[in-house]
Amino acid sequence: MTRGPLGDTMAEASITDDGGGVRVRHGGSAAWIEGIPFAGRRIDGAFAIVDAGAPNVSIARNRLDIGETGNDGRRLVSNLRPYDTNIISINADDLPIDRAPASPDRSVTPVEGSGVVVRFRDARERILETRVAYADGAIPQRGAVLVRGRDGARFSIGSEGRIVLQGAQDGDVLQLSNTACSARAGETAAADGLMLLCAALL
């Protein structure tokens, strides 16, 4: 018997005085859900189609690794517990840097014998890598922290002023912690590099 991603295949051979024969049996599944066709192993309980939005992303069911997404960014997850909470998660480190999900986990409670679609592609947040400097070109101290005004998110400054911003929006302003210096940090500003402007101290 061989076990593969499309199910289990068993070959049986028999020989008698009158001749011989071979019989092949295959157990798997095929279905269509929300316009998504799939084929996989035999399904017991319930199942989910996970859409991570990118290929080769590791998928886990209730913290148990079950494989990676295919070239279409999807993976069939079988043997979910019906009428119970199941945790479907992805390894966000497997995604491109600009596709970090807001959360790598989803909770689903399917009905016996049914399927659900779990999409992570809608949870992407734009991640931008840029640099920050004062108006005169000086670089802030490495390890200094910029704090975003609208949500209090904190971003550490790396070497040579490098900084990675997650979820940048137009109108964002970042303030250098414990100073009177701030920079506009919307997506457009981040593309050109952040400039810290400091208010004069009285």
PDB file of C-alpha atoms in Angstrom, residues 87-168:
ATOM      1  CA  ILE A  87      -7.273  25.834  15.137  1.00  0.00           C
ATOM      2  CA  ILE A  88      -5.857  26.240  11.628  1.00  0.00           C
ATOM      3  CA  SER A  89      -2.542  28.070  11.527  1.00  0.00           C
ATOM      4  CA  ILE A  90       0.134  29.020   9.041  1.00  0.00           C
ATOM      5  CA  ASN A  91       3.837  29.715   9.448  1.00  0.00           C
ATOM      6  CA  ALA A  92       4.008  33.432   8.719  1.00  0.00           C
ATOM      7  CA  ASP A  93       7.780  33.161   8.240  1.00  0.00           C
ATOM      8  CA  ASP A  94       7.091  31.219   5.036  1.00  0.00           C
ATOM      9  CA  LEU A  95       5.280  34.182   3.494  1.00  0.00           C
ATOM     10  CA  PRO A  96       6.984  36.966   1.529  1.00  0.00           C
ATOM     11  CA  ILE A  97       7.901  39.932   3.721  1.00  0.00           C
ATOM     12  CA  ASP A  98       5.035  42.049   2.354  1.00  0.00           C
ATOM     13  CA  ARG A  99       2.354  39.480   3.231  1.00  0.00           C
ATOM     14  CA  ALA A 100       2.544  39.184   7.008  1.00  0.00           C
ATOM     15  CA  PRO A 101      -0.887  38.166   8.370  1.00  0.00           C
ATOM     16  CA  ALA A 102      -2.497  40.108  11.176  1.00  0.00           C
ATOM     17  CA  SER A 103      -2.859  36.725  12.907  1.00  0.00           C
ATOM     18  CA  PRO A 104      -1.429  33.341  11.834  1.00  0.00           C
ATOM     19  CA  ASP A 105      -4.348  31.449  13.458  1.00  0.00           C
ATOM     20  CA  ARG A 106      -7.994  30.891  12.529  1.00  0.00           C
ATOM     21  CA  SER A 107     -10.673  29.071  14.526  1.00  0.00           C
ATOM     22  CA  VAL A 108     -13.298  27.022  12.678  1.00  0.00           C
ATOM     23  CA  THR A 109     -16.196  24.879  13.915  1.00  0.00           C
ATOM     24  CA  PRO A 110     -17.419  22.770  10.979  1.00  0.00           C
ATOM     25  CA  VAL A 111     -20.464  20.519  10.815  1.00  0.00           C
ATOM     26  CA  GLU A 112     -20.056  16.741  10.458  1.00  0.00           C
ATOM     27  CA  GLY A 113     -19.166  15.861   6.873  1.00  0.00           C
ATOM     28  CA  SER A 114     -18.891  19.489   5.769  1.00  0.00           C
ATOM     29  CA  GLY A 115     -16.075  21.722   4.571  1.00  0.00           C
ATOM     30  CA  VAL A 116     -15.029  25.328   5.152  1.00  0.00           C
ATOM     31  CA  VAL A 117     -12.652  27.686   3.375  1.00  0.00           C
ATOM     32  CA  VAL A 118     -10.043  29.347   5.590  1.00  0.00           C
ATOM     33  CA  ARG A 119      -8.438  32.361   3.928  1.00  0.00           C
ATOM     34  CA  PHE A 120      -5.331  34.099   5.182  1.00  0.00           C
ATOM     35  CA  ARG A 121      -4.813  36.214   2.054  1.00  0.00           C
ATOM     36  CA  ASP A 122      -7.317  38.843   3.267  1.00  0.00           C
ATOM     37  CA  ALA A 123      -5.295  39.411   6.439  1.00  0.00           C
ATOM     38  CA  ARG A 124      -2.172  40.699   4.771  1.00  0.00           C
ATOM     39  CA  GLU A 125      -0.594  43.842   6.133  1.00  0.00           C
ATOM     40  CA  ARG A 126       1.862  45.844   4.133  1.00  0.00           C
ATOM     41  CA  ILE A 127       5.389  45.697   5.560  1.00  0.00           C
ATOM     42  CA  LEU A 128       7.815  48.421   4.518  1.00  0.00           C
ATOM     43  CA  GLU A 129      11.534  48.575   5.112  1.00  0.00           C
ATOM     44  CA  THR A 130      12.922  52.099   5.055  1.00  0.00           C
ATOM     45  CA  ARG A 131      15.414  54.399   6.783  1.00  0.00           C
ATOM     46  CA  VAL A 132      15.025  57.252   9.223  1.00  0.00           C
ATOM     47  CA  ALA A 133      17.282  60.280   9.648  1.00  0.00           C
ATOM     48  CA  TYR A 134      17.230  63.801  11.040  1.00  0.00           C
ATOM     49  CA  ALA A 135      16.776  66.751   8.674  1.00  0.00           C
ATOM     50  CA  ASP A 136      20.556  67.346   8.684  1.00  0.00           C
ATOM     51  CA  GLY A 137      21.246  63.757   7.640  1.00  0.00           C
ATOM     52  CA  ALA A 138      22.348  62.500  11.061  1.00  0.00           C
ATOM     53  CA  ILE A 139      21.223  58.974  11.984  1.00  0.00           C
ATOM     54  CA  PRO A 140      19.340  58.274  15.258  1.00  0.00           C
ATOM     55  CA  GLN A 141      20.989  55.978  17.763  1.00  0.00           C
ATOM     56  CA  ARG A 142      20.585  52.286  17.049  1.00  0.00           C
ATOM     57  CA  GLY A 143      17.950  50.752  19.342  1.00  0.00           C
ATOM     58  CA  ALA A 144      15.990  53.986  19.678  1.00  0.00           C
ATOM     59  CA  VAL A 145      12.227  53.537  19.377  1.00  0.00           C
ATOM     60  CA  LEU A 146       9.665  55.290  17.207  1.00  0.00           C
ATOM     61  CA  VAL A 147       6.077  55.247  18.504  1.00  0.00           C
ATOM     62  CA  ARG A 148       3.105  55.542  16.139  1.00  0.00           C
ATOM     63  CA  GLY A 149       0.536  58.037  17.321  1.00  0.00           C
ATOM     64  CA  ARG A 150      -2.684  56.338  16.154  1.00  0.00           C
ATOM     65  CA  ASP A 151      -2.161  52.959  17.809  1.00  0.00           C
ATOM     66  CA  GLY A 152       0.958  53.138  19.997  1.00  0.00           C
ATOM     67  CA  ALA A 153       2.827  50.609  17.849  1.00  0.00           C
ATOM     68  CA  ARG A 154       6.574  50.679  18.547  1.00  0.00           C
ATOM     69  CA  PHE A 155       9.332  50.253  15.976  1.00  0.00           C
ATOM     70  CA  SER A 156      13.010  49.892  16.838  1.00  0.00           C
ATOM     71  CA  ILE A 157      15.649  51.619  14.745  1.00  0.00           C
ATOM     72  CA  GLY A 158      18.414  49.374  13.457  1.00  0.00           C
ATOM     73  CA  SER A 159      21.882  50.035  12.128  1.00  0.00           C
ATOM     74  CA  GLU A 160      22.288  52.881   9.624  1.00  0.00           C
ATOM     75  CA  GLY A 161      18.765  54.071  10.491  1.00  0.00           C
ATOM     76  CA  ARG A 162      17.001  51.013   9.091  1.00  0.00           C
ATOM     77  CA  ILE A 163      13.451  50.461  10.303  1.00  0.00           C
ATOM     78  CA  VAL A 164      10.621  48.069   9.367  1.00  0.00           C
ATOM     79  CA  LEU A 165       7.066  49.417   9.492  1.00  0.00           C
ATOM     80  CA  GLN A 166       4.012  47.180   9.581  1.00  0.00           C
ATOM     81  CA  GLY A 167       0.569  48.369   8.569  1.00  0.00           C
ATOM     82  CA  ALA A 168       1.650  51.868   7.505  1.00  0.00           C
TER      83      ALA A 168
END
